[in-house]
Amino acid sequence: MTSGNFIKNECMKKCSPSEKREITKAFQKLKEMILIEEQYGIPFEKIFNNETLKYDVFGHGFYTFKAHGKDKAQIRILYKFIRLSKQKFELELHMVSIKRRNDKDYMKEFHRYVNYHT
């Protein structure tokens, strides 16, 4: 089972070095969680009711991953899942939102991004 990661550098331009580390760590955790599911015979496309992996579903292969940073800030990662073959996939990190308030403002930005890029 193999996969690749691609992080769009533009999405982390405004992040501090500490935030970049937390985002990279969260993105790696996402990849590992998907690999574990796939190793158990559950393809990503068949994962339902897992609000961690697929916190929000935007369509066209875009999803939101919900993670937490070391300062308990909520990290939302907009990523794209691309199936290459039965055993291979790629993950692309497209946008990041670090939530410090209990709102869903990031959703508007993510929706605009997905609509523009599909």
mmCIF file of C-alpha atoms in Angstrom:
data_model
loop_
_atom_site.group_PDB
_atom_site.id
_atom_site.type_symbol
_atom_site.label_atom_id
_atom_site.label_comp_id
_atom_site.label_asym_id
_atom_site.label_seq_id
_atom_site.Cartn_x
_atom_site.Cartn_y
_atom_site.Cartn_z
ATOM 1 C CA MET A 1 0.000 0.000 0.000
ATOM 2 C CA THR A 2 1.624 3.221 -1.085
ATOM 3 C CA SER A 3 0.578 6.811 -1.257
ATOM 4 C CA GLY A 4 1.965 10.234 -1.876
ATOM 5 C CA ASN A 5 1.548 13.597 -0.221
ATOM 6 C CA PHE A 6 1.494 17.005 -1.800
ATOM 7 C CA ILE A 7 1.282 20.184 0.248
ATOM 8 C CA LYS A 8 0.453 23.375 -1.595
ATOM 9 C CA ASN A 9 2.927 25.846 -0.097
ATOM 10 C CA GLU A 10 0.637 28.828 -0.646
ATOM 11 C CA CYS A 11 -1.795 27.557 1.975
ATOM 12 C CA MET A 12 0.799 27.810 4.756
ATOM 13 C CA LYS A 13 2.438 31.129 3.825
ATOM 14 C CA LYS A 14 0.886 33.046 6.710
ATOM 15 C CA CYS A 15 1.475 30.318 9.297
ATOM 16 C CA SER A 16 4.150 30.501 11.955
ATOM 17 C CA PRO A 17 6.867 27.811 11.989
ATOM 18 C CA SER A 18 5.119 26.180 14.961
ATOM 19 C CA GLU A 19 1.788 26.136 13.108
ATOM 20 C CA LYS A 20 3.467 24.686 10.013
ATOM 21 C CA ARG A 21 4.862 21.836 12.114
ATOM 22 C CA GLU A 22 1.437 21.144 13.621
ATOM 23 C CA ILE A 23 -0.223 21.187 10.192
ATOM 24 C CA THR A 24 2.403 18.874 8.703
ATOM 25 C CA LYS A 25 2.021 16.535 11.679
ATOM 26 C CA ALA A 26 -1.772 16.527 11.300
ATOM 27 C CA PHE A 27 -1.509 15.863 7.550
ATOM 28 C CA GLN A 28 0.817 12.927 8.215
ATOM 29 C CA LYS A 29 -1.661 11.576 10.786
ATOM 30 C CA LEU A 30 -4.424 11.816 8.168
ATOM 31 C CA LYS A 31 -2.350 9.802 5.705
ATOM 32 C CA GLU A 32 -1.580 7.155 8.337
ATOM 33 C CA MET A 33 -5.251 6.854 9.339
ATOM 34 C CA ILE A 34 -6.278 6.307 5.711
ATOM 35 C CA LEU A 35 -3.492 3.741 5.223
ATOM 36 C CA ILE A 36 -4.702 1.799 8.283
ATOM 37 C CA GLU A 37 -8.278 1.726 6.984
ATOM 38 C CA GLU A 38 -7.074 0.592 3.570
ATOM 39 C CA GLN A 39 -4.905 -2.142 5.120
ATOM 40 C CA TYR A 40 -8.033 -3.467 6.870
ATOM 41 C CA GLY A 41 -9.690 -3.685 3.476
ATOM 42 C CA ILE A 42 -11.806 -0.541 3.760
ATOM 43 C CA PRO A 43 -11.133 1.690 0.769
ATOM 44 C CA PHE A 44 -11.294 5.427 1.415
ATOM 45 C CA GLU A 45 -14.313 5.717 -0.869
ATOM 46 C CA LYS A 46 -16.251 3.356 1.433
ATOM 47 C CA ILE A 47 -15.468 5.176 4.697
ATOM 48 C CA PHE A 48 -18.656 6.643 6.142
ATOM 49 C CA ASN A 49 -19.536 8.062 9.558
ATOM 50 C CA ASN A 50 -15.929 8.946 10.353
ATOM 51 C CA GLU A 51 -16.036 12.635 11.214
ATOM 52 C CA THR A 52 -12.311 12.764 11.814
ATOM 53 C CA LEU A 53 -11.236 11.674 8.337
ATOM 54 C CA LYS A 54 -14.163 13.208 6.492
ATOM 55 C CA TYR A 55 -15.341 16.007 8.756
ATOM 56 C CA ASP A 56 -16.850 17.852 5.793
ATOM 57 C CA VAL A 57 -17.446 16.404 2.326
ATOM 58 C CA PHE A 58 -17.292 18.913 -0.526
ATOM 59 C CA GLY A 59 -17.426 16.612 -3.542
ATOM 60 C CA HIS A 60 -14.967 16.282 -6.439
ATOM 61 C CA GLY A 61 -12.590 14.462 -4.060
ATOM 62 C CA PHE A 62 -12.331 17.339 -1.518
ATOM 63 C CA TYR A 63 -12.729 16.693 2.204
ATOM 64 C CA THR A 64 -11.950 18.346 5.519
ATOM 65 C CA PHE A 65 -9.805 16.653 8.160
ATOM 66 C CA LYS A 66 -10.343 17.684 11.770
ATOM 67 C CA ALA A 67 -7.246 17.787 13.980
ATOM 68 C CA HIS A 68 -6.060 19.522 17.145
ATOM 69 C CA GLY A 69 -2.834 21.454 17.627
ATOM 70 C CA LYS A 70 -0.683 21.429 20.720
ATOM 71 C CA ASP A 71 -2.311 24.620 22.024
ATOM 72 C CA LYS A 72 -5.746 22.955 21.669
ATOM 73 C CA ALA A 73 -6.500 25.032 18.597
ATOM 74 C CA GLN A 74 -8.658 23.195 16.116
ATOM 75 C CA ILE A 75 -7.017 22.620 12.750
ATOM 76 C CA ARG A 76 -9.157 22.105 9.670
ATOM 77 C CA ILE A 77 -7.351 20.797 6.602
ATOM 78 C CA LEU A 78 -8.957 20.910 3.168
ATOM 79 C CA TYR A 79 -7.490 18.005 1.249
ATOM 80 C CA LYS A 80 -8.114 16.148 -1.964
ATOM 81 C CA PHE A 81 -8.056 12.359 -2.176
ATOM 82 C CA ILE A 82 -6.973 10.960 -5.546
ATOM 83 C CA ARG A 83 -7.173 7.229 -6.225
ATOM 84 C CA LEU A 84 -4.342 6.143 -8.547
ATOM 85 C CA SER A 85 -4.901 2.382 -8.431
ATOM 86 C CA LYS A 86 -6.354 -0.184 -6.056
ATOM 87 C CA GLN A 87 -3.337 0.093 -3.732
ATOM 88 C CA LYS A 88 -2.186 3.653 -4.464
ATOM 89 C CA PHE A 89 -3.568 7.060 -3.688
ATOM 90 C CA GLU A 90 -2.408 10.635 -3.313
ATOM 91 C CA LEU A 91 -3.396 13.255 -0.797
ATOM 92 C CA GLU A 92 -3.142 16.929 -1.629
ATOM 93 C CA LEU A 93 -3.320 19.550 1.105
ATOM 94 C CA HIS A 94 -5.033 22.594 -0.400
ATOM 95 C CA MET A 95 -6.093 24.888 2.470
ATOM 96 C CA VAL A 96 -5.752 25.152 6.226
ATOM 97 C CA SER A 97 -7.777 26.927 8.870
ATOM 98 C CA ILE A 98 -6.691 27.174 12.482
ATOM 99 C CA LYS A 99 -9.825 27.737 14.523
ATOM 100 C CA ARG A 100 -9.513 29.638 17.733
ATOM 101 C CA ARG A 101 -13.237 30.432 17.956
ATOM 102 C CA ASN A 102 -16.241 28.179 17.811
ATOM 103 C CA ASP A 103 -17.497 29.104 14.354
ATOM 104 C CA LYS A 104 -17.553 27.702 10.848
ATOM 105 C CA ASP A 105 -16.176 30.691 8.926
ATOM 106 C CA TYR A 106 -13.571 28.439 7.343
ATOM 107 C CA MET A 107 -16.374 26.611 5.514
ATOM 108 C CA LYS A 108 -17.119 29.621 3.298
ATOM 109 C CA GLU A 109 -13.473 29.868 2.243
ATOM 110 C CA PHE A 110 -13.222 26.120 1.628
ATOM 111 C CA HIS A 111 -16.446 26.123 -0.443
ATOM 112 C CA ARG A 112 -15.205 29.042 -2.583
ATOM 113 C CA TYR A 113 -11.887 27.281 -3.135
ATOM 114 C CA VAL A 114 -13.492 23.972 -4.127
ATOM 115 C CA ASN A 115 -15.996 25.677 -6.443
ATOM 116 C CA TYR A 116 -13.206 27.630 -8.130
ATOM 117 C CA HIS A 117 -10.945 24.563 -8.583
ATOM 118 C CA THR A 118 -13.564 22.126 -9.888
#
